PDB file of C-alpha atoms and ligand atoms in Angstrom:
ATOM      1  CA  MET F 820    -100.406 -25.619  27.062  1.00 46.00           C
ATOM      2  CA  PHE F 821    -102.605 -23.157  28.888  1.00 40.00           C
ATOM      3  CA  SER F 822    -105.783 -24.873  30.571  1.00 36.00           C
ATOM      4  CA  ARG F 823    -106.298 -21.724  32.638  1.00 36.00           C
ATOM      5  CA  VAL F 824    -104.997 -19.293  30.084  1.00 34.00           C
ATOM      6  CA  LEU F 825    -107.547 -20.486  27.508  1.00 34.00           C
ATOM      7  CA  VAL F 826    -110.394 -19.363  30.023  1.00 31.00           C
ATOM      8  CA  PHE F 827    -108.774 -16.080  30.478  1.00 31.00           C
ATOM      9  CA  VAL F 828    -108.642 -15.109  27.068  1.00 33.00           C
ATOM     10  CA  LEU F 829    -112.291 -15.184  26.883  1.00 32.00           C
ATOM     11  CA  TYR F 830    -112.423 -13.065  29.827  1.00 32.00           C
ATOM     12  CA  CYS F 831    -109.796 -10.648  28.743  1.00 33.00           C
ATOM     13  CA  VAL F 832    -111.532 -10.273  25.320  1.00 34.00           C
ATOM     14  CA  VAL F 833    -114.665  -9.162  26.952  1.00 31.00           C
ATOM     15  CA  CYS F 834    -113.234  -6.993  29.639  1.00 32.00           C
ATOM     16  CA  ILE F 835    -111.372  -5.235  26.917  1.00 37.00           C
ATOM     17  CA  ALA F 836    -114.377  -4.559  24.416  1.00 35.00           C
ATOM     18  CA  SER F 837    -116.591  -3.205  27.094  1.00 36.00           C
ATOM     19  CA  GLU F 838    -114.442  -0.173  27.520  1.00 42.00           C
ATOM     20  CA  ARG F 839    -115.139   0.654  24.138  1.00 41.00           C
ATOM     21  CA  GLN F 840    -111.682   2.796  23.533  1.00 59.00           C
ATOM     22  CA  HIS F 841    -109.103   0.435  22.462  1.00 66.00           C
ATOM     23  CA  VAL F 842    -109.356  -1.150  19.002  1.00 68.00           C
ATOM     24  CA  CYS F 843    -107.285  -4.316  18.654  1.00 67.00           C
ATOM     25  CA  ILE F 844    -105.775  -5.299  15.269  1.00 65.00           C
ATOM     26  CA  HIS F 845    -105.965  -8.469  16.375  1.00 60.00           C
ATOM     27  CA  GLY F 846    -104.458 -10.123  12.991  1.00 59.00           C
ATOM     28  CA  GLN F 847    -101.231 -11.721  12.903  1.00 56.00           C
ATOM     29  CA  ARG F 848     -99.522 -10.949   9.554  1.00 63.00           C
ATOM     30  CA  GLU F 849     -97.514 -13.852   7.880  1.00 60.00           C
ATOM     31  CA  GLU F 850     -94.654 -11.361   7.191  1.00 61.00           C
ATOM     32  CA  GLU F 851     -93.964 -11.198  10.747  1.00 72.00           C
ATOM     33  CA  LEU F 852     -93.737 -14.898  11.562  1.00 82.00           C
ATOM     34  CA  THR F 853     -90.626 -17.172  11.443  1.00 84.00           C
ATOM     35  CA  LEU F 854     -91.419 -20.669  12.194  1.00 85.00           C
ATOM     36  CA  GLY F 855     -89.237 -23.564  12.687  1.00 83.00           C
ATOM     37  CA  VAL F 856     -86.479 -21.766  14.940  1.00 86.00           C
ATOM     38  CA  ARG F 857     -84.161 -24.485  16.165  1.00 84.00           C
ATOM     39  CA  LEU F 858     -83.223 -23.721  19.749  1.00 81.00           C
ATOM     40  CA  SER F 859     -79.894 -25.742  19.693  1.00 69.00           C
ATOM     41  CA  PRO F 860     -78.012 -28.066  17.422  1.00 56.00           C
ATOM     42  CA  GLU F 861     -78.740 -30.943  19.611  1.00 55.00           C
ATOM     43  CA  SER F 862     -82.430 -30.299  19.627  1.00 51.00           C
ATOM     44  CA  ASP F 863     -82.725 -31.087  15.917  1.00 44.00           C
ATOM     45  CA  HIS F 864     -82.195 -34.913  16.736  1.00 44.00           C
ATOM     46  CA  ALA F 865     -83.594 -34.709  20.280  1.00 47.00           C
ATOM     47  CA  ALA F 866     -86.844 -36.558  20.672  1.00 42.00           C
ATOM     48  CA  LYS F 867     -89.740 -34.671  21.130  1.00 53.00           C
ATOM     49  CA  ARG F 868     -89.730 -32.824  24.069  1.00 54.00           C
ATOM     50  CA  GLU F 869     -92.318 -33.846  26.905  1.00 54.00           C
ATOM     51  CA  ALA F 870     -95.108 -31.411  26.807  1.00 56.00           C
ATOM     52  CA  THR F 871     -96.601 -33.028  29.584  1.00 57.00           C
ATOM     53  CA  ASP F 872     -94.326 -31.386  32.197  1.00 76.00           C
ATOM     54  CA  PRO F 873     -94.755 -27.440  32.053  1.00 85.00           C
ATOM     55  CA  ARG F 874     -93.517 -25.238  34.266  1.00 91.00           C
ATOM     56  CA  PRO F 875     -94.353 -21.437  34.854  1.00 95.00           C
ATOM     57  CA  ILE F 876     -93.108 -19.084  31.739  1.00 96.00           C
ATOM     58  CA  ARG F 877     -90.055 -17.242  32.348  1.00 97.00           C
ATOM     59  CA  PHE F 878     -90.395 -14.256  30.149  1.00 98.00           C
ATOM     60  CA  ARG F 879     -87.779 -11.888  29.214  1.00 97.00           C
ATOM     61  CA  PRO F 880     -88.775  -8.484  28.491  1.00 97.00           C
ATOM     62  CA  TYR F 881     -86.372  -5.970  26.381  1.00 96.00           C
ATOM     63  CA  PHE F 882     -87.717  -2.078  25.341  1.00 95.00           C
ATOM     64  CA  ASP F 883     -86.687  -0.866  22.431  1.00 92.00           C
ATOM     65  CA  ASP F 884     -85.337   2.457  22.018  1.00 92.00           C
ATOM     66  CA  THR F 885     -88.324   3.742  20.613  1.00 92.00           C
ATOM     67  CA  VAL F 886     -90.098   3.535  24.037  1.00 93.00           C
ATOM     68  CA  THR F 887     -87.533   6.229  25.125  1.00 93.00           C
ATOM     69  CA  SER F 888     -87.483   8.295  22.031  1.00 93.00           C
ATOM     70  CA  ASN F 889     -91.060   8.362  21.231  1.00 91.00           C
ATOM     71  CA  SER F 890     -92.840   8.325  24.227  1.00 90.00           C
ATOM     72  CA  ASP F 891     -93.129  11.321  26.908  1.00 92.00           C
ATOM     73  CA  SER F 892     -91.746  10.657  30.452  1.00 91.00           C
ATOM     74  CA  ASN F 893     -95.624   9.601  31.672  1.00 93.00           C
ATOM     75  CA  GLN F 894     -96.291   7.273  28.823  1.00 94.00           C
ATOM     76  CA  ARG F 895     -92.653   5.980  29.231  1.00 95.00           C
ATOM     77  CA  GLU F 896     -93.179   5.531  33.059  1.00 95.00           C
ATOM     78  CA  MET F 897     -96.391   3.750  32.553  1.00 96.00           C
ATOM     79  CA  ILE F 898     -95.486   1.550  29.999  1.00 97.00           C
ATOM     80  CA  GLN F 899     -92.389   0.361  31.835  1.00 96.00           C
ATOM     81  CA  GLU F 900     -94.548  -0.404  35.068  1.00 97.00           C
ATOM     82  CA  VAL F 901     -97.314  -2.158  32.808  1.00 97.00           C
ATOM     83  CA  VAL F 902     -95.218  -4.595  31.372  1.00 98.00           C
ATOM     84  CA  PRO F 903     -93.676  -6.281  34.145  1.00 98.00           C
ATOM     85  CA  ALA F 904     -96.920  -6.229  36.012  1.00 98.00           C
ATOM     86  CA  VAL F 905     -98.414  -8.010  32.881  1.00 98.00           C
ATOM     87  CA  LEU F 906     -95.866 -10.623  32.703  1.00 98.00           C
ATOM     88  CA  SER F 907     -96.063 -11.374  36.316  1.00 97.00           C
ATOM     89  CA  PHE F 908     -99.715 -11.994  35.818  1.00 96.00           C
ATOM     90  CA  PHE F 909     -99.080 -14.511  32.890  1.00 97.00           C
ATOM     91  CA  SER F 910     -96.197 -16.135  34.804  1.00 96.00           C
ATOM     92  CA  THR F 911     -98.727 -17.478  37.630  1.00 95.00           C
ATOM     93  CA  VAL F 912    -101.025 -18.863  34.708  1.00 92.00           C
ATOM     94  CA  VAL F 913     -99.253 -20.006  31.980  1.00 93.00           C
ATOM     95  CA  SER F 914     -96.778 -22.912  32.135  1.00 91.00           C
ATOM     96  CA  VAL F 915     -94.662 -24.237  29.092  1.00 90.00           C
ATOM     97  CA  PRO F 916     -92.027 -27.008  28.716  1.00 87.00           C
ATOM     98  CA  PRO F 917     -88.739 -25.132  29.641  1.00 87.00           C
ATOM     99  CA  THR F 918     -86.823 -23.753  26.510  1.00 86.00           C
ATOM    100  CA  PRO F 919     -83.364 -25.026  26.283  1.00 84.00           C
ATOM    101  CA  SER F 920     -81.075 -22.208  26.827  1.00 80.00           C
ATOM    102  CA  PRO F 921     -79.896 -19.998  25.723  1.00 91.00           C
ATOM    103  CA  VAL F 922     -82.651 -18.784  23.385  1.00 93.00           C
ATOM    104  CA  LEU F 923     -80.958 -17.624  20.008  1.00 92.00           C
ATOM    105  CA  LEU F 924     -83.601 -16.212  17.593  1.00 92.00           C
ATOM    106  CA  ASP F 925     -83.020 -16.604  13.753  1.00 90.00           C
ATOM    107  CA  ARG F 926     -82.038 -13.307  11.626  1.00 88.00           C
ATOM    108  CA  SER F 927     -84.892 -12.484   8.856  1.00 86.00           C
ATOM    109  CA  CYS F 928     -83.987 -11.915   5.392  1.00 88.00           C
ATOM    110  CA  SER F 929     -84.467  -9.012   3.036  1.00 87.00           C
ATOM    111  CA  GLY F 930     -87.063  -9.684   0.768  1.00 85.00           C
ATOM    112  CA  GLY F 931     -88.194 -12.769   2.748  1.00 83.00           C
ATOM    113  CA  GLY F 932     -86.369 -15.024   1.017  1.00 86.00           C
ATOM    114  CA  TYR F 933     -84.203 -18.130   2.279  1.00 86.00           C
ATOM    115  CA  TYR F 934     -82.842 -21.384   1.339  1.00 84.00           C
ATOM    116  CA  VAL F 935     -83.701 -24.529   3.194  1.00 77.00           C
ATOM    117  CA  PRO F 936     -80.764 -27.050   2.885  1.00 70.00           C
ATOM    118  CA  GLU F 937     -81.916 -30.942   2.843  1.00 69.00           C
ATOM    119  CA  GLY F 938     -81.692 -32.099   6.150  1.00 66.00           C
ATOM    120  CA  GLY F 939     -82.397 -28.726   7.694  1.00 66.00           C
ATOM    121  CA  SER F 940     -79.778 -26.341   9.304  1.00 72.00           C
ATOM    122  CA  THR F 941     -79.311 -24.274  12.516  1.00 76.00           C
ATOM    123  CA  VAL F 942     -78.071 -21.182  10.259  1.00 84.00           C
ATOM    124  CA  ARG F 943     -80.196 -19.303   8.122  1.00 86.00           C
ATOM    125  CA  ARG F 944     -79.430 -18.895   4.434  1.00 88.00           C
ATOM    126  CA  CYS F 945     -80.962 -15.819   3.188  1.00 91.00           C
ATOM    127  CA  VAL F 946     -81.599 -15.656  -0.636  1.00 91.00           C
ATOM    128  CA  ASP F 947     -80.406 -11.909  -0.327  1.00 92.00           C
ATOM    129  CA  GLN F 948     -79.221 -10.076   2.760  1.00 92.00           C
ATOM    130  CA  CYS F 949     -79.242 -11.004   6.418  1.00 91.00           C
ATOM    131  CA  VAL F 950     -81.205  -8.343   8.718  1.00 87.00           C
ATOM    132  CA  SER F 951     -81.761  -8.133  12.214  1.00 81.00           C
ATOM    133  CA  THR F 952     -85.374  -6.971  12.374  1.00 78.00           C
ATOM    134  CA  THR F 953     -87.794  -9.660  12.911  1.00 73.00           C
ATOM    135  CA  CYS F 954     -91.825  -9.255  12.995  1.00 75.00           C
ATOM    136  CA  GLY F 955     -92.077  -7.567   9.477  1.00 68.00           C
ATOM    137  CA  GLY F 956     -89.361  -5.054  10.535  1.00 72.00           C
ATOM    138  CA  ILE F 957     -91.315  -3.564  13.629  1.00 78.00           C
ATOM    139  CA  VAL F 958     -88.524  -4.853  16.117  1.00 80.00           C
ATOM    140  CA  THR F 959     -84.997  -4.172  15.755  1.00 82.00           C
ATOM    141  CA  ILE F 960     -83.189  -7.237  17.773  1.00 89.00           C
ATOM    142  CA  PRO F 961     -79.723  -7.012  19.578  1.00 91.00           C
ATOM    143  CA  ASP F 962     -77.384  -8.827  17.712  1.00 91.00           C
ATOM    144  CA  ASP F 963     -76.736 -10.740  21.121  1.00 94.00           C
ATOM    145  CA  HIS F 964     -80.095 -12.117  20.670  1.00 94.00           C
ATOM    146  CA  LEU F 965     -79.258 -13.513  17.222  1.00 92.00           C
ATOM    147  CA  LYS F 966     -78.050 -16.350  15.379  1.00 91.00           C
ATOM    148  CA  ARG F 967     -75.066 -15.855  12.535  1.00 92.00           C
ATOM    149  CA  CYS F 968     -76.338 -16.005   9.193  1.00 92.00           C
ATOM    150  CA  VAL F 969     -75.516 -16.699   5.422  1.00 92.00           C
ATOM    151  CA  GLN F 970     -76.503 -14.373   2.756  1.00 93.00           C
ATOM    152  CA  CYS F 971     -76.268 -15.015  -0.879  1.00 92.00           C
ATOM    153  CA  ASN F 972     -76.564 -11.660  -2.366  1.00 89.00           C
ATOM    154  CA  ASN F 973     -79.169 -12.750  -4.982  1.00 87.00           C
ATOM    155  CA  THR F 974     -76.830 -14.970  -6.807  1.00 87.00           C
ATOM    156  CA  SER F 975     -78.449 -17.621  -9.254  1.00 83.00           C
ATOM    157  CA  PRO F 976     -79.441 -20.636  -7.255  1.00 79.00           C
ATOM    158  CA  GLN F 977     -77.299 -22.618 -10.005  1.00 81.00           C
ATOM    159  CA  SER F 978     -74.377 -20.654  -8.886  1.00 83.00           C
ATOM    160  CA  LEU F 979     -74.979 -19.617  -5.394  1.00 83.00           C
ATOM    161  CA  GLN F 980     -72.182 -17.198  -4.177  1.00 89.00           C
ATOM    162  CA  CYS F 981     -72.951 -16.948  -0.209  1.00 90.00           C
ATOM    163  CA  SER F 982     -70.863 -15.315   2.375  1.00 91.00           C
ATOM    164  CA  PRO F 983     -71.213 -14.932   6.152  1.00 91.00           C
ATOM    165  CA  GLY F 984     -73.437 -11.813   7.203  1.00 89.00           C
ATOM    166  CA  VAL F 985     -72.191  -9.366   9.767  1.00 87.00           C
ATOM    167  CA  PRO F 986     -71.620 -10.579  12.320  1.00 88.00           C
ATOM    168  CA  SER F 987     -70.230 -14.033  11.612  1.00 89.00           C
ATOM    169  CA  THR F 988     -70.806 -15.516  14.774  1.00 92.00           C
ATOM    170  CA  ASP F 989     -73.936 -16.130  17.148  1.00 92.00           C
ATOM    171  CA  GLY F 990     -74.859 -13.939  19.701  1.00 93.00           C
ATOM    172  CA  ALA F 991     -74.672 -15.074  23.563  1.00 94.00           C
ATOM    173  CA  GLY F 992     -78.397 -15.703  23.339  1.00 94.00           C
ATOM    174  CA  VAL F 993     -80.900 -15.077  26.482  1.00 95.00           C
ATOM    175  CA  ALA F 994     -80.319 -17.300  29.325  1.00 94.00           C
ATOM    176  CA  ASP F 995     -83.280 -19.152  31.414  1.00 94.00           C
ATOM    177  CA  THR F 996     -85.856 -17.840  29.558  1.00 96.00           C
ATOM    178  CA  ASP F 997     -88.764 -19.262  27.584  1.00 96.00           C
ATOM    179  CA  TYR F 998     -89.976 -16.118  25.798  1.00 97.00           C
ATOM    180  CA  ILE F 999     -88.690 -12.955  24.816  1.00 97.00           C
ATOM    181  CA  LEU F1000     -90.979  -9.944  24.831  1.00 97.00           C
ATOM    182  CA  TYR F1001     -89.667  -6.701  22.731  1.00 95.00           C
ATOM    183  CA  ILE F1002     -91.321  -3.732  23.665  1.00 96.00           C
ATOM    184  CA  SER F1003     -91.656  -0.558  21.027  1.00 94.00           C
ATOM    185  CA  ALA F1004     -93.614   2.432  21.111  1.00 95.00           C
ATOM    186  CA  LEU F1005     -93.725   3.538  17.466  1.00 93.00           C
ATOM    187  CA  PRO F1006     -96.871   5.646  16.339  1.00 93.00           C
ATOM    188  CA  CYS F1007     -99.804   4.113  14.773  1.00 90.00           C
ATOM    189  CA  VAL F1008    -102.009   4.966  12.309  1.00 84.00           C
ATOM    190  CA  GLU F1009    -104.789   2.469  12.387  1.00 72.00           C
ATOM    191  CA  GLY F1010    -107.769   3.843  14.239  1.00 74.00           C
ATOM    192  CA  PRO F1011    -107.921   4.175  18.261  1.00 82.00           C
ATOM    193  CA  THR F1012    -105.483   1.595  18.765  1.00 89.00           C
ATOM    194  CA  LEU F1013    -103.487   1.813  22.160  1.00 93.00           C
ATOM    195  CA  ALA F1014    -101.253  -1.021  21.137  1.00 94.00           C
ATOM    196  CA  PHE F1015    -100.870  -4.124  19.128  1.00 92.00           C
ATOM    197  CA  ALA F1016     -98.874  -7.158  19.467  1.00 93.00           C
ATOM    198  CA  ALA F1017     -97.707 -10.424  17.781  1.00 92.00           C
ATOM    199  CA  ALA F1018     -95.779 -13.562  17.919  1.00 93.00           C
ATOM    200  CA  CYS F1019     -92.627 -13.330  15.753  1.00 92.00           C
ATOM    201  CA  GLN F1020     -90.633 -16.590  16.326  1.00 93.00           C
ATOM    202  CA  MET F1021     -91.931 -19.923  16.736  1.00 91.00           C
ATOM    203  CA  GLU F1022     -89.502 -22.944  17.949  1.00 91.00           C
ATOM    204  CA  SER F1023     -89.507 -25.987  15.666  1.00 87.00           C
ATOM    205  CA  GLN F1024     -90.286 -28.781  18.047  1.00 86.00           C
ATOM    206  CA  LEU F1025     -93.783 -27.662  19.298  1.00 88.00           C
ATOM    207  CA  ASP F1026     -94.597 -24.553  17.400  1.00 90.00           C
ATOM    208  CA  ARG F1027     -94.472 -22.434  20.560  1.00 92.00           C
ATOM    209  CA  PRO F1028     -93.527 -18.942  20.178  1.00 95.00           C
ATOM    210  CA  ILE F1029     -90.421 -17.988  21.955  1.00 95.00           C
ATOM    211  CA  ALA F1030     -90.420 -14.191  20.971  1.00 95.00           C
ATOM    212  CA  GLY F1031     -92.853 -11.724  19.994  1.00 95.00           C
ATOM    213  CA  TYR F1032     -93.568  -7.916  20.660  1.00 94.00           C
ATOM    214  CA  ILE F1033     -95.991  -5.627  22.133  1.00 95.00           C
ATOM    215  CA  ASN F1034     -95.987  -2.446  20.204  1.00 94.00           C
ATOM    216  CA  PHE F1035     -97.640   0.682  22.435  1.00 95.00           C
ATOM    217  CA  CYS F1036     -99.047   3.665  20.296  1.00 94.00           C
ATOM    218  CA  PRO F1037     -97.572   6.871  21.786  1.00 93.00           C
ATOM    219  CA  ASN F1038     -99.786   9.236  19.487  1.00 92.00           C
ATOM    220  CA  ASN F1039    -103.016   7.512  20.807  1.00 92.00           C
ATOM    221  CA  LEU F1040    -101.767   7.027  24.638  1.00 91.00           C
ATOM    222  CA  GLY F1041    -103.650  10.327  25.294  1.00 87.00           C
ATOM    223  CA  GLU F1042    -105.222  10.200  28.917  1.00 84.00           C
ATOM    224  CA  THR F1043    -105.157   6.466  29.297  1.00 90.00           C
ATOM    225  CA  THR F1044    -104.948   5.378  32.810  1.00 93.00           C
ATOM    226  CA  ARG F1045    -102.574   2.779  33.920  1.00 95.00           C
ATOM    227  CA  ASP F1046    -105.012   0.354  34.915  1.00 95.00           C
ATOM    228  CA  TYR F1047    -106.871   0.480  31.386  1.00 95.00           C
ATOM    229  CA  LEU F1048    -103.089  -0.003  29.819  1.00 96.00           C
ATOM    230  CA  PHE F1049    -102.604  -2.997  32.138  1.00 96.00           C
ATOM    231  CA  GLN F1050    -105.994  -4.491  30.548  1.00 95.00           C
ATOM    232  CA  VAL F1051    -104.617  -3.348  27.037  1.00 95.00           C
ATOM    233  CA  ALA F1052    -101.432  -4.781  27.332  1.00 97.00           C
ATOM    234  CA  LYS F1053    -103.108  -8.374  28.981  1.00 96.00           C
ATOM    235  CA  HIS F1054    -105.021  -8.717  26.231  1.00 94.00           C
ATOM    236  CA  GLU F1055    -102.409  -8.108  23.605  1.00 95.00           C
ATOM    237  CA  LEU F1056     -99.760  -9.982  25.216  1.00 96.00           C
ATOM    238  CA  PHE F1057    -102.372 -13.043  24.681  1.00 94.00           C
ATOM    239  CA  HIS F1058    -101.584 -12.341  20.921  1.00 92.00           C
ATOM    240  CA  ALA F1059     -98.013 -12.302  21.581  1.00 94.00           C
ATOM    241  CA  LEU F1060     -98.236 -15.710  22.789  1.00 94.00           C
ATOM    242  CA  GLY F1061     -99.722 -16.943  19.923  1.00 90.00           C
ATOM    243  CA  PHE F1062    -103.606 -16.585  20.232  1.00 88.00           C
ATOM    244  CA  SER F1063    -104.443 -15.443  16.862  1.00 83.00           C
ATOM    245  CA  TYR F1064    -106.725 -17.359  14.838  1.00 79.00           C
ATOM    246  CA  SER F1065    -104.033 -17.724  11.964  1.00 79.00           C
ATOM    247  CA  LEU F1066    -101.880 -19.645  14.730  1.00 84.00           C
ATOM    248  CA  MET F1067    -104.353 -22.058  15.799  1.00 83.00           C
ATOM    249  CA  ALA F1068    -103.766 -24.564  13.236  1.00 81.00           C
ATOM    250  CA  LEU F1069    -100.234 -24.908  14.781  1.00 84.00           C
ATOM    251  CA  TRP F1070    -101.568 -25.549  18.298  1.00 86.00           C
ATOM    252  CA  ARG F1071    -100.600 -28.550  19.937  1.00 85.00           C
ATOM    253  CA  ASP F1072    -102.252 -31.092  22.371  1.00 83.00           C
ATOM    254  CA  SER F1073    -101.062 -31.809  25.819  1.00 80.00           C
ATOM    255  CA  SER F1074     -98.971 -34.752  24.308  1.00 81.00           C
ATOM    256  CA  GLY F1075     -97.045 -32.325  22.140  1.00 82.00           C
ATOM    257  CA  ASP F1076     -98.790 -33.423  19.005  1.00 84.00           C
ATOM    258  CA  ARG F1077    -100.595 -31.441  16.525  1.00 83.00           C
ATOM    259  CA  ARG F1078    -104.095 -30.839  17.093  1.00 82.00           C
ATOM    260  CA  THR F1079    -104.877 -31.039  13.545  1.00 78.00           C
ATOM    261  CA  PRO F1080    -103.676 -33.182  10.544  1.00 71.00           C
ATOM    262  CA  SER F1081    -103.701 -30.106   8.195  1.00 61.00           C
ATOM    263  CA  ASP F1082    -102.863 -26.361   8.934  1.00 53.00           C
ATOM    264  CA  GLN F1083    -105.846 -25.468   7.034  1.00 55.00           C
ATOM    265  CA  GLN F1084    -108.470 -26.951   9.123  1.00 55.00           C
ATOM    266  CA  ILE F1085    -109.086 -26.183  12.666  1.00 66.00           C
ATOM    267  CA  PRO F1086    -112.625 -27.728  13.823  1.00 66.00           C
ATOM    268  CA  ASN F1087    -111.328 -29.365  17.031  1.00 75.00           C
ATOM    269  CA  THR F1088    -109.960 -25.929  18.220  1.00 82.00           C
ATOM    270  CA  VAL F1089    -112.473 -23.394  17.321  1.00 83.00           C
ATOM    271  CA  THR F1090    -116.227 -23.462  16.310  1.00 82.00           C
ATOM    272  CA  THR F1091    -118.799 -20.646  15.456  1.00 84.00           C
ATOM    273  CA  VAL F1092    -121.716 -20.271  17.537  1.00 87.00           C
ATOM    274  CA  ASN F1093    -124.779 -18.012  16.272  1.00 90.00           C
ATOM    275  CA  TYR F1094    -126.405 -15.908  19.163  1.00 89.00           C
ATOM    276  CA  ALA F1095    -130.064 -14.911  18.556  1.00 90.00           C
ATOM    277  CA  THR F1096    -129.850 -12.200  21.209  1.00 89.00           C
ATOM    278  CA  TRP F1097    -126.192 -10.718  21.642  1.00 87.00           C
ATOM    279  CA  ASP F1098    -126.665  -7.783  23.695  1.00 87.00           C
ATOM    280  CA  THR F1099    -124.883  -4.522  22.537  1.00 85.00           C
ATOM    281  CA  PHE F1100    -125.017  -0.736  23.780  1.00 82.00           C
ATOM    282  CA  SER F1101    -128.176  -0.556  21.082  1.00 86.00           C
ATOM    283  CA  GLY F1102    -129.787  -3.325  22.110  1.00 88.00           C
ATOM    284  CA  PRO F1103    -129.770  -7.176  21.324  1.00 90.00           C
ATOM    285  CA  LYS F1104    -129.059  -8.480  17.803  1.00 90.00           C
ATOM    286  CA  GLU F1105    -128.139 -11.665  15.971  1.00 92.00           C
ATOM    287  CA  HIS F1106    -124.556 -12.048  16.128  1.00 91.00           C
ATOM    288  CA  THR F1107    -122.020 -15.131  15.072  1.00 89.00           C
ATOM    289  CA  VAL F1108    -118.835 -15.550  16.886  1.00 85.00           C
ATOM    290  CA  THR F1109    -115.685 -17.841  16.927  1.00 80.00           C
ATOM    291  CA  VAL F1110    -114.938 -19.476  20.174  1.00 82.00           C
ATOM    292  CA  LEU F1111    -112.193 -21.903  21.365  1.00 84.00           C
ATOM    293  CA  ARG F1112    -113.328 -25.419  22.106  1.00 83.00           C
ATOM    294  CA  THR F1113    -110.306 -27.373  23.120  1.00 85.00           C
ATOM    295  CA  GLU F1114    -110.599 -29.936  25.870  1.00 84.00           C
ATOM    296  CA  ALA F1115    -109.175 -27.697  28.332  1.00 83.00           C
ATOM    297  CA  VAL F1116    -111.641 -24.730  27.690  1.00 85.00           C
ATOM    298  CA  LEU F1117    -114.434 -27.166  27.371  1.00 86.00           C
ATOM    299  CA  ARG F1118    -113.326 -28.611  30.623  1.00 86.00           C
ATOM    300  CA  GLU F1119    -113.029 -25.179  32.344  1.00 84.00           C
ATOM    301  CA  GLY F1120    -116.350 -24.313  31.224  1.00 83.00           C
ATOM    302  CA  ARG F1121    -118.061 -26.844  32.397  1.00 85.00           C
ATOM    303  CA  GLY F1122    -116.829 -26.451  35.836  1.00 79.00           C
ATOM    304  CA  SER F1123    -117.512 -22.647  35.765  1.00 73.00           C
ATOM    305  CA  LEU F1124    -120.177 -21.321  37.493  1.00 63.00           C
ATOM    306  CA  TRP F1125    -121.166 -19.106  34.539  1.00 60.00           C
ATOM    307  CA  LEU F1126    -122.439 -22.139  32.858  1.00 57.00           C
ATOM    308  CA  GLN F1127    -124.146 -23.822  35.728  1.00 51.00           C
TER     309      GLN F1127
HETATM  310 ZN1   ZN B 815    -107.047  -8.742  20.022  1.00 93.19          ZN
END
């Protein structure tokens, strides 16, 4: 996935950093992420989908109620303008293998614990209760986007007493979509952050994010211009699409195979480079950075005027 995108991510980091206003949180917390979401019962047994036939990614934005309740009319208008513009940009540079329709997401479990039955299951069995939030509780997802779920009410594993959660049927799902982006506006407590984002759910066959969120920080937006918020949202959407250090171990190659045999080692995906004279506002200094080194990045880089 994403030969052109990998180059854009480097550009994007540079352009955001140069403004020196927005501080990105960058990290992907483990509790935000649901791995192994099965897109349909048929996909359990289907051969690995061809990763070599990507199509332009189809986004479905979903604005959370907090965008209306927590932001003023100017902020709301700006968010509602910026998000479609950013998604439109990404759909011209990101291609993915089409996602089987409709997309249905997994419910989270209170306390995070769930049982994985032998042979797997498309229905999640929570140790305690099923809930309709995801991404560590940041986003509340409409029932219509969610699969049903079974809850085992913290009963002993030796005598499990499980019952269907509510509702007890799957939602209709989201048709003709590769990625659902939830947009929220919860106040932020960390520094001058204007927005933060993460991937939330990864499908089981290629470990590709199929849902994520961007949260805009209404208490920090202040006099932010539309153009600047566009750049911030663009940067954050990269994170929502899985461009975070902790997810790089899950990246696949162009054949759909894991790039690394272990989820602890990612030497063929990133490397560290030490710059003796890294330009800063206070003058050059020594600086070590972590950079992408996938085949696509190296190929694009070698063809770039920057490096010739
Ligand atoms: Zn970032």
